[in-house]
Each structure stands twice: as C-alpha cells, then as structure tokens.
CSV table of C-alpha atoms and ligand atoms in Angstrom, one decimal:
chain,number,residue,atom,x,y,z
A,1,MET,CA,5.1,-5.1,-41.9
A,2,HIS,CA,5.8,-7.1,-39.4
A,3,ARG,CA,7.2,-9.4,-41.5
A,4,SER,CA,9.0,-7.9,-43.4
A,5,CYS,CA,10.6,-6.3,-40.4
A,6,LEU,CA,11.6,-9.8,-39.0
A,7,LEU,CA,12.9,-10.7,-42.8
A,8,GLY,CA,14.7,-8.1,-44.2
A,9,ARG,CA,16.0,-6.4,-41.6
A,10,LYS,CA,19.6,-7.3,-39.9
A,11,MET,CA,19.3,-7.9,-36.1
A,12,LYS,CA,20.9,-6.0,-33.5
A,13,SER,CA,20.4,-8.2,-30.7
A,14,LEU,CA,18.7,-10.8,-29.1
A,15,GLN,CA,16.2,-8.2,-27.4
A,16,ILE,CA,15.2,-6.5,-30.9
A,17,LEU,CA,14.4,-10.3,-32.0
A,18,LEU,CA,12.3,-10.8,-29.3
A,19,VAL,CA,9.9,-7.4,-29.7
A,20,CYS,CA,9.6,-8.3,-33.3
A,21,ALA,CA,8.4,-11.7,-32.6
A,22,GLU,CA,6.5,-11.1,-30.1
A,23,VAL,CA,4.3,-8.0,-31.8
A,24,LEU,CA,4.6,-10.9,-34.9
A,25,ALA,CA,3.0,-13.4,-32.8
A,26,ILE,CA,0.4,-11.3,-31.4
A,27,ALA,CA,-0.7,-10.0,-35.0
A,28,LEU,CA,-0.3,-13.4,-36.7
A,29,ALA,CA,-2.7,-15.0,-33.6
A,30,SER,CA,-5.1,-11.5,-34.0
A,31,ASN,CA,-8.6,-11.6,-36.0
A,32,SER,CA,-8.3,-7.9,-35.0
A,33,ASP,CA,-10.8,-8.5,-31.7
A,34,ALA,CA,-8.6,-8.4,-29.2
A,35,TYR,CA,-7.4,-5.4,-28.9
A,36,PRO,CA,-8.3,-2.2,-31.6
A,37,SER,CA,-6.6,-2.6,-34.3
A,38,GLY,CA,-3.1,-1.1,-35.0
A,39,TYR,CA,-2.3,-2.0,-31.4
A,40,GLY,CA,1.9,-2.2,-31.5
A,41,ASP,CA,1.9,-0.9,-34.6
A,42,ASP,CA,2.9,2.9,-33.7
A,43,SER,CA,6.3,2.6,-35.5
A,44,GLY,CA,5.3,1.5,-38.7
A,45,SER,CA,8.4,-0.5,-38.4
A,46,CYS,CA,10.3,-2.1,-36.2
A,47,GLY,CA,13.6,0.1,-36.4
A,48,GLU,CA,12.9,2.3,-34.3
A,49,ILE,CA,12.5,0.2,-31.0
A,50,GLU,CA,16.3,0.0,-30.1
A,51,GLU,CA,16.3,-1.6,-26.6
A,52,LYS,CA,14.1,-3.7,-24.4
A,53,PRO,CA,14.6,-2.8,-21.2
A,54,VAL,CA,15.1,-5.8,-18.7
A,55,PRO,CA,14.2,-5.6,-15.4
A,56,LEU,CA,16.4,-7.1,-12.7
A,57,ARG,CA,15.0,-9.8,-10.5
A,58,ARG,CA,17.0,-10.2,-7.9
A,59,GLU,CA,17.0,-12.7,-4.9
A,60,VAL,CA,20.1,-10.2,-2.8
A,61,TYR,CA,20.3,-6.4,-2.7
A,62,GLY,CA,23.4,-4.5,-1.4
A,63,ASN,CA,26.0,-7.2,-2.4
A,64,GLY,CA,24.3,-9.6,-0.4
A,65,ARG,CA,23.6,-7.6,3.1
A,66,ILE,CA,19.9,-7.9,2.2
A,67,ILE,CA,18.3,-11.2,1.6
A,68,ASP,CA,15.2,-12.0,0.5
A,69,ILE,CA,13.4,-15.0,1.8
A,70,THR,CA,10.1,-14.1,-0.2
A,71,HIS,CA,9.0,-16.6,-2.6
A,72,ARG,CA,8.0,-14.4,-6.1
A,73,VAL,CA,4.0,-14.6,-6.6
A,74,THR,CA,3.0,-16.2,-9.6
A,75,PRO,CA,0.1,-18.0,-11.3
A,76,THR,CA,1.7,-21.6,-9.7
A,77,THR,CA,2.2,-20.5,-6.4
A,78,PRO,CA,1.2,-23.4,-3.7
A,79,CYS,CA,-1.8,-22.8,-1.1
A,80,GLY,CA,-3.2,-25.1,0.4
A,81,GLY,CA,-6.4,-26.6,-1.1
A,82,PHE,CA,-5.1,-25.2,-4.8
A,83,GLU,CA,-3.2,-26.9,-7.7
A,84,GLY,CA,-1.6,-22.9,-7.6
A,85,VAL,CA,-3.2,-20.0,-6.9
A,86,GLY,CA,-3.5,-19.3,-10.6
A,87,GLU,CA,-4.0,-15.8,-11.8
A,88,VAL,CA,-3.4,-13.3,-9.8
A,89,VAL,CA,-3.0,-10.2,-11.2
A,90,SER,CA,-5.2,-9.5,-14.3
A,91,LEU,CA,-5.4,-6.3,-15.9
A,92,SER,CA,-9.0,-4.2,-15.4
A,93,LEU,CA,-7.3,-1.3,-17.4
A,94,SER,CA,-5.5,-1.5,-20.2
A,95,MET,CA,-3.3,0.6,-22.3
A,96,LYS,CA,-3.3,-1.7,-25.3
A,97,ASN,CA,-7.0,-1.1,-25.3
A,98,GLY,CA,-7.0,2.4,-25.3
A,99,SER,CA,-6.8,3.2,-21.4
A,100,ASP,CA,-4.4,6.2,-20.5
A,101,TYR,CA,-2.3,3.8,-18.1
A,102,ASN,CA,-2.8,-0.1,-17.0
A,103,PHE,CA,-5.0,-1.0,-13.7
A,104,SER,CA,-4.5,-4.7,-12.6
A,105,ILE,CA,-6.7,-6.2,-10.2
A,106,MET,CA,-5.3,-8.7,-7.4
A,107,LYS,CA,-6.9,-12.0,-6.0
A,108,LEU,CA,-4.9,-13.8,-3.6
A,109,PRO,CA,-5.8,-15.8,-1.1
A,110,VAL,CA,-4.5,-14.6,2.1
A,111,HIS,CA,-3.1,-18.4,3.2
A,112,ALA,CA,-0.9,-18.5,0.0
A,113,GLY,CA,3.2,-18.5,-0.8
A,114,THR,CA,4.9,-16.6,2.0
A,115,HIS,CA,2.3,-15.1,4.2
A,116,VAL,CA,1.4,-14.9,8.0
A,117,ASP,CA,-1.6,-16.9,10.2
A,118,ALA,CA,-3.1,-14.6,12.6
A,119,PRO,CA,-4.7,-16.0,15.7
A,120,GLY,CA,-8.2,-16.4,14.0
A,121,HIS,CA,-6.7,-18.6,11.7
A,122,MET,CA,-7.7,-21.2,13.6
A,123,TYR,CA,-9.9,-20.2,16.4
A,124,ASP,CA,-13.3,-18.6,15.6
A,125,ARG,CA,-13.6,-16.5,19.1
A,126,TYR,CA,-10.2,-15.0,18.2
A,127,PHE,CA,-12.0,-14.3,14.8
A,128,ASP,CA,-14.8,-12.6,16.3
A,129,ALA,CA,-13.3,-10.3,18.3
A,130,GLY,CA,-10.4,-8.8,15.3
A,131,PHE,CA,-7.6,-10.9,15.9
A,132,ASP,CA,-6.7,-9.9,12.8
A,133,VAL,CA,-3.6,-9.3,10.8
A,134,ASP,CA,-3.9,-6.0,11.2
A,135,SER,CA,-3.7,-6.5,14.5
A,136,LEU,CA,0.1,-8.5,14.7
A,137,ASP,CA,3.1,-6.9,16.6
A,138,LEU,CA,5.8,-5.7,13.9
A,139,ASP,CA,7.9,-5.7,16.7
A,140,VAL,CA,7.8,-9.4,16.7
A,141,LEU,CA,7.6,-9.2,13.2
A,142,ASN,CA,11.3,-7.3,13.0
A,143,GLY,CA,14.4,-7.9,15.0
A,144,PRO,CA,17.3,-10.4,15.7
A,145,ALA,CA,16.3,-13.8,14.1
A,146,LEU,CA,18.0,-17.2,14.7
A,147,LEU,CA,18.3,-19.9,11.3
A,148,VAL,CA,18.7,-22.9,11.8
A,149,ASP,CA,18.5,-26.4,10.2
A,150,VAL,CA,16.3,-29.1,11.7
A,151,PRO,CA,17.0,-32.1,11.4
A,152,ARG,CA,16.1,-33.9,8.2
A,153,ASP,CA,14.5,-37.7,9.3
A,154,LYS,CA,11.9,-36.3,11.2
A,155,ASN,CA,8.5,-33.9,11.5
A,156,ILE,CA,9.5,-31.3,14.7
A,157,THR,CA,8.7,-33.0,17.7
A,158,ALA,CA,9.4,-32.0,21.3
A,159,ASP,CA,12.8,-34.6,21.1
A,160,VAL,CA,14.0,-32.4,17.8
A,161,MET,CA,13.2,-29.2,19.6
A,162,LYS,CA,15.3,-30.1,22.8
A,163,SER,CA,18.3,-31.7,20.6
A,164,LEU,CA,18.5,-28.0,19.0
A,165,ASN,CA,19.7,-26.3,22.0
A,166,ILE,CA,18.0,-22.7,21.0
A,167,PRO,CA,18.9,-20.4,23.3
A,168,LYS,CA,17.3,-18.8,25.7
A,169,GLY,CA,15.8,-15.1,24.5
A,170,ALA,CA,15.8,-16.0,21.1
A,171,ARG,CA,12.8,-14.5,20.4
A,172,ARG,CA,12.6,-15.0,16.4
A,173,VAL,CA,13.4,-18.5,14.8
A,174,LEU,CA,13.4,-19.3,11.3
A,175,PHE,CA,12.9,-23.0,11.2
A,176,ARG,CA,14.9,-25.0,7.8
A,177,THR,CA,13.3,-27.8,7.2
A,178,LEU,CA,13.2,-31.5,4.3
A,179,ASN,CA,11.2,-28.6,3.0
A,180,THR,CA,13.7,-26.5,2.1
A,181,ASP,CA,15.5,-29.4,0.4
A,182,ARG,CA,13.0,-30.5,-1.5
A,183,LYS,CA,11.5,-27.5,-2.8
A,184,LEU,CA,8.3,-27.6,-2.0
A,185,MET,CA,7.5,-24.1,-2.1
A,186,PHE,CA,8.5,-24.2,-6.3
A,187,LYS,CA,5.6,-26.9,-6.8
A,188,LYS,CA,2.4,-25.6,-7.1
A,189,GLU,CA,0.8,-28.6,-5.9
A,190,PHE,CA,-0.2,-29.1,-2.3
A,191,ASP,CA,1.9,-31.6,-0.8
A,192,THR,CA,1.0,-33.1,2.5
A,193,SER,CA,4.2,-35.0,3.1
A,194,TYR,CA,6.4,-31.6,4.0
A,195,VAL,CA,7.9,-31.2,7.3
A,196,GLY,CA,6.1,-29.2,10.4
A,197,PHE,CA,5.7,-29.0,14.1
A,198,MET,CA,4.2,-32.4,15.8
A,199,LYS,CA,1.7,-30.9,18.9
A,200,ASP,CA,4.0,-31.9,21.4
A,201,GLY,CA,7.0,-30.4,19.1
A,202,ALA,CA,4.6,-27.1,19.4
A,203,GLN,CA,3.8,-27.4,23.4
A,204,TRP,CA,7.8,-28.0,24.2
A,205,LEU,CA,8.3,-24.4,22.5
A,206,VAL,CA,5.5,-22.8,24.2
A,207,ASP,CA,6.8,-23.8,27.6
A,208,ASN,CA,10.4,-23.4,27.0
A,209,THR,CA,11.4,-21.1,24.6
A,210,ASP,CA,10.9,-17.4,24.4
A,211,ILE,CA,10.5,-17.5,21.1
A,212,LYS,CA,7.3,-15.8,19.6
A,213,LEU,CA,7.7,-15.7,15.9
A,214,VAL,CA,8.0,-18.6,14.2
A,215,GLY,CA,9.2,-19.1,10.5
A,216,ILE,CA,9.4,-21.9,8.5
A,217,ASP,CA,9.8,-23.2,4.6
A,218,TYR,CA,6.3,-24.7,3.8
A,219,LEU,CA,2.7,-23.9,4.3
A,220,SER,CA,1.6,-24.3,7.7
A,221,VAL,CA,4.3,-24.7,10.5
A,222,ALA,CA,2.3,-27.6,11.7
A,223,ALA,CA,2.7,-30.9,10.3
A,224,TYR,CA,-0.2,-32.1,8.2
A,225,ALA,CA,-0.8,-35.0,10.8
A,226,ASP,CA,-1.1,-32.3,13.0
A,227,LEU,CA,-2.5,-29.5,11.0
A,228,ILE,CA,-4.6,-27.8,13.8
A,229,PRO,CA,-3.8,-29.0,17.3
A,230,ALA,CA,-0.1,-28.0,16.5
A,231,HIS,CA,-1.6,-24.6,15.3
A,232,LEU,CA,-4.2,-24.7,18.1
A,233,VAL,CA,-0.9,-24.7,19.9
A,234,PHE,CA,0.8,-22.2,18.5
A,235,LEU,CA,-1.8,-19.3,18.4
A,236,GLU,CA,-3.7,-20.1,21.8
A,237,GLY,CA,-1.9,-17.6,23.6
A,238,ARG,CA,-2.1,-15.1,20.9
A,239,GLU,CA,1.7,-13.8,21.4
A,240,ILE,CA,3.5,-16.5,19.0
A,241,ILE,CA,3.0,-15.1,15.2
A,242,LEU,CA,3.4,-17.9,12.0
A,243,VAL,CA,5.0,-17.0,9.1
A,244,GLU,CA,4.9,-19.7,6.7
A,245,GLY,CA,6.7,-20.0,3.2
A,246,LEU,CA,9.5,-18.7,3.7
A,247,LYS,CA,12.4,-19.3,1.1
A,248,LEU,CA,15.1,-20.3,3.2
A,249,ASP,CA,17.4,-21.8,0.2
A,250,ASP,CA,21.5,-20.8,0.3
A,251,ILE,CA,21.3,-18.5,3.4
A,252,GLN,CA,24.2,-20.1,6.3
A,253,PRO,CA,22.6,-20.7,9.5
A,254,GLY,CA,22.8,-18.1,11.9
A,255,ILE,CA,21.5,-14.7,13.3
A,256,TYR,CA,20.7,-12.3,11.4
A,257,ASP,CA,17.9,-8.9,11.5
A,258,VAL,CA,14.5,-9.7,9.8
A,259,HIS,CA,12.3,-8.0,8.4
A,260,CYS,CA,8.6,-8.7,8.1
A,261,LEU,CA,6.0,-6.9,7.2
A,262,PRO,CA,2.3,-8.2,6.5
A,263,LEU,CA,-1.0,-6.3,4.4
A,264,ARG,CA,-2.9,-4.4,6.5
A,265,LEU,CA,-6.1,-6.1,6.0
A,266,LEU,CA,-8.6,-5.4,8.3
A,267,GLY,CA,-10.5,-8.7,9.2
A,268,ALA,CA,-8.3,-11.2,7.7
A,269,GLU,CA,-7.1,-13.9,9.5
A,270,GLY,CA,-3.9,-14.2,7.2
A,271,SER,CA,-1.7,-12.2,4.6
A,272,PRO,CA,1.0,-12.2,2.4
A,273,ILE,CA,3.6,-10.9,3.6
A,274,ARG,CA,7.3,-9.5,2.6
A,275,CYS,CA,10.5,-10.8,4.9
A,276,ILE,CA,13.9,-10.0,4.3
A,277,LEU,CA,17.2,-11.0,6.5
A,278,ILE,CA,19.6,-8.4,6.5
A,279,LYS,CA,23.6,-9.8,7.7
V,301,NAG,C1,-9.1,-5.9,-23.9
V,301,NAG,O1,-10.6,-5.8,-24.7
V,301,NAG,C2,-11.1,-7.1,-25.3
V,301,NAG,C3,-12.1,-6.7,-26.1
V,301,NAG,O2,-13.4,-6.2,-25.2
V,301,NAG,C4,-10.7,-8.3,-24.5
V,301,NAG,O3,-11.6,-8.9,-24.7
V,301,NAG,C5,-9.3,-7.9,-23.7
V,301,NAG,O4,-9.2,-8.9,-22.7
V,301,NAG,C6,-9.1,-6.4,-22.9
V,301,NAG,N1,-7.7,-6.7,-22.7
V,301,NAG,C7,-7.1,-6.3,-21.8
V,301,NAG,C8,-5.4,-6.5,-21.8
V,301,NAG,O5,-7.8,-5.8,-20.7
V,302,NAG,C1,0.8,-1.4,-19.8
V,302,NAG,O1,1.4,-0.2,-20.3
V,302,NAG,C2,2.5,0.1,-21.3
V,302,NAG,C3,3.0,1.4,-20.9
V,302,NAG,O2,3.2,2.0,-19.2
V,302,NAG,C4,2.2,-0.3,-22.9
V,302,NAG,O3,3.1,-0.4,-23.3
V,302,NAG,C5,1.7,-1.5,-22.1
V,302,NAG,O4,1.3,-1.7,-23.8
V,302,NAG,C6,0.5,-1.6,-21.0
V,302,NAG,N1,-0.2,-2.9,-21.7
V,302,NAG,C7,-1.2,-3.4,-21.7
V,302,NAG,C8,-1.5,-4.6,-21.4
V,302,NAG,O5,-2.1,-2.8,-21.7
V,303,NAG,C1,5.8,-35.5,8.2
V,303,NAG,O1,4.8,-35.6,8.7
V,303,NAG,C2,4.7,-36.0,7.7
V,303,NAG,C3,3.1,-36.1,7.6
V,303,NAG,O2,2.2,-34.6,8.2
V,303,NAG,C4,4.8,-37.2,6.9
V,303,NAG,O3,4.4,-37.4,5.7
V,303,NAG,C5,6.2,-37.4,6.7
V,303,NAG,O4,6.7,-38.4,6.1
V,303,NAG,C6,7.1,-36.8,8.1
V,303,NAG,N1,8.3,-36.0,7.6
V,303,NAG,C7,9.5,-37.1,8.4
V,303,NAG,C8,10.7,-36.4,7.6
V,303,NAG,O5,9.2,-37.4,8.6
C-alpha cells in the first residue's frame, strides 16, 4: 500500500515525498515488532497527508534583535571526557507505542555544551556547603555585557588581559577566541588544545577588573594546561560566574544585554544554560 502510494501517485511536493519515504522505510524495516502493527497507517494511503509542517530553527529572533548564543543540544554535543554526549533525550512513553502522549526523559552531563559552573565544581568545601547552580546570582547572569575578541595567537594570560583594555565597571564579558574560528564546539571530540585563561590571566582579571560574569566559547574558561589552577582562581571568591561553551559566531564585538538562565538543579555544581544577547 505504501509502495503503491509512492509509485502510483504524482507527488505534490517534496514534503509529501519525505513523509511517504519515511513511512515506507519504516514499513520495509519493520518485522512488526518495533511498533504495534498498523502504526503509521492511519489513513490507508498517503493521499490525505497534505503537508508536513517544518519547524523553524533560528539563531536570531526579531530581525536580529535577539541573538541565541546557546549551542543546540544534540548527541554530538561536546563535553570534557566524552566523545559527544550520545542520546540525550529518549521517549519513555510514545504515541507510536499506544500511549496517549509522547513523554521523554533527559540524560545530560551538567558540563556539556553551553553550561555554567558553580563554586562547588572545583571546591569540595563549597560543594558540601551547597554552593550549587541554584545559588547563582541571576543579577550577575543578566545585564549589560561586553563581547570582546581575544588575540588569536595566545592563551589568555595577564598580558593578554591587560592588552584588552576592558573598562572598569564592566561586569560581564564574553571572550571570543580562536575556539570560535576553529568551530570547536561543533566537534564532538573534546579538544584539549582550546584557548582559555592561564592562571595569571585569571588572577589579573580578579585583581584588576569588576568582571563577575566570564563567558567563553569552549567548554572551559581555563586553558587545559592550567585547567584546575585557573578555575580555582575564578571560583574561590564565589562571586564570579563562569559560562562556558557559548556560541559567539558571526556577532559584532560590542555592548549587548546578556540573559543567561541556568536550571535550578539543587546540589548540582553545573547546569545547562540558555543564553541570549539582546541588541
Ligand atoms: C516501543 O515498544 C517496543 C517494544 O516494547 C520497543 O522496542 C520500542 O523501543 C518502543 N519504542 C518507543 C519509541 O518507545
Ligand atoms: C509523538 O507524538 C506525535 C503526535 O503529537 C505522534 O504523531 C508521534 O508518532 C509520536 N512519536 C512517537 C515516537 O511515538
Ligand atoms: C593554549 O593552550 C593549550 C594548552 O592548554 C595549547 O594546546 C594551545 O596551543 C594554546 N593556544 C594558543 C593559541 O597558544
């Protein structure tokens, strides 16, 4: 029936073709045990499937006024120590299996993709005391922010920080680096050669600026060579919030309003976060 549908009908559109091809593929692949028989066969032919709605997937909204700087979460989303995060969302109840609704379960490392670190990430005493993502200050995570380009030939040292001339009073800075040019966030393998802060760069920021939100374009604000020391410098005072894995491609450097919202995961030292810039 699906075959005759495919062969016998003049296709009105590619969308119809895709719907039919999908149904055919499932019908051919099926030993009738994946789903109850008759699945996908509610119409008896493809003729009644007029058009398959296609969701809009956007990076900007409102004619460019709102820019999404969050990476989409997919099985190939990178995460330190993983080769992509694998299946993140899986259906535990499915209409194809006779449920009244679809209902998915999510399984995701809290430091995967675009995410935030809480002080408990690197300090056991802070973890035990409950300095989790639920305790992060939304006032730091929301407000005017500066997007700056970092020289592409170095990690972020004290000298580099000095050279950026970030004005006093700037509380939120998103650092765009070679990581963006190298499209590292689009590769599922964790790449330890990414650019990040060296310990002295982190210390310089803490000592000489008013920055409380540090955003960066790969999975860690700290260069791999100084992974722990630079994190410790940032997190010790429990005032600085680290947002990692930002999507900063194709955005003009300058001043924006940033809005970042982590999940209220009690007891978690990290969380996926949705961040947007508003012009
Ligand atoms: C539907 O049920 C079958 C048989 O129990 C199972 O193999 C399949 O994974 C289920 N599919 C979904 C989408 O839940
Ligand atoms: C999920 O729900 C839609 C209807 O909202 C249904 O058409 C579809 O078959 C369901 N998907 C699965 C895998 O059960
Ligand atoms: C930054 O440091 C990493 C080691 O953490 C190194 O592999 C990389 O080459 C450095 N990048 C630059 C641009 O110097």
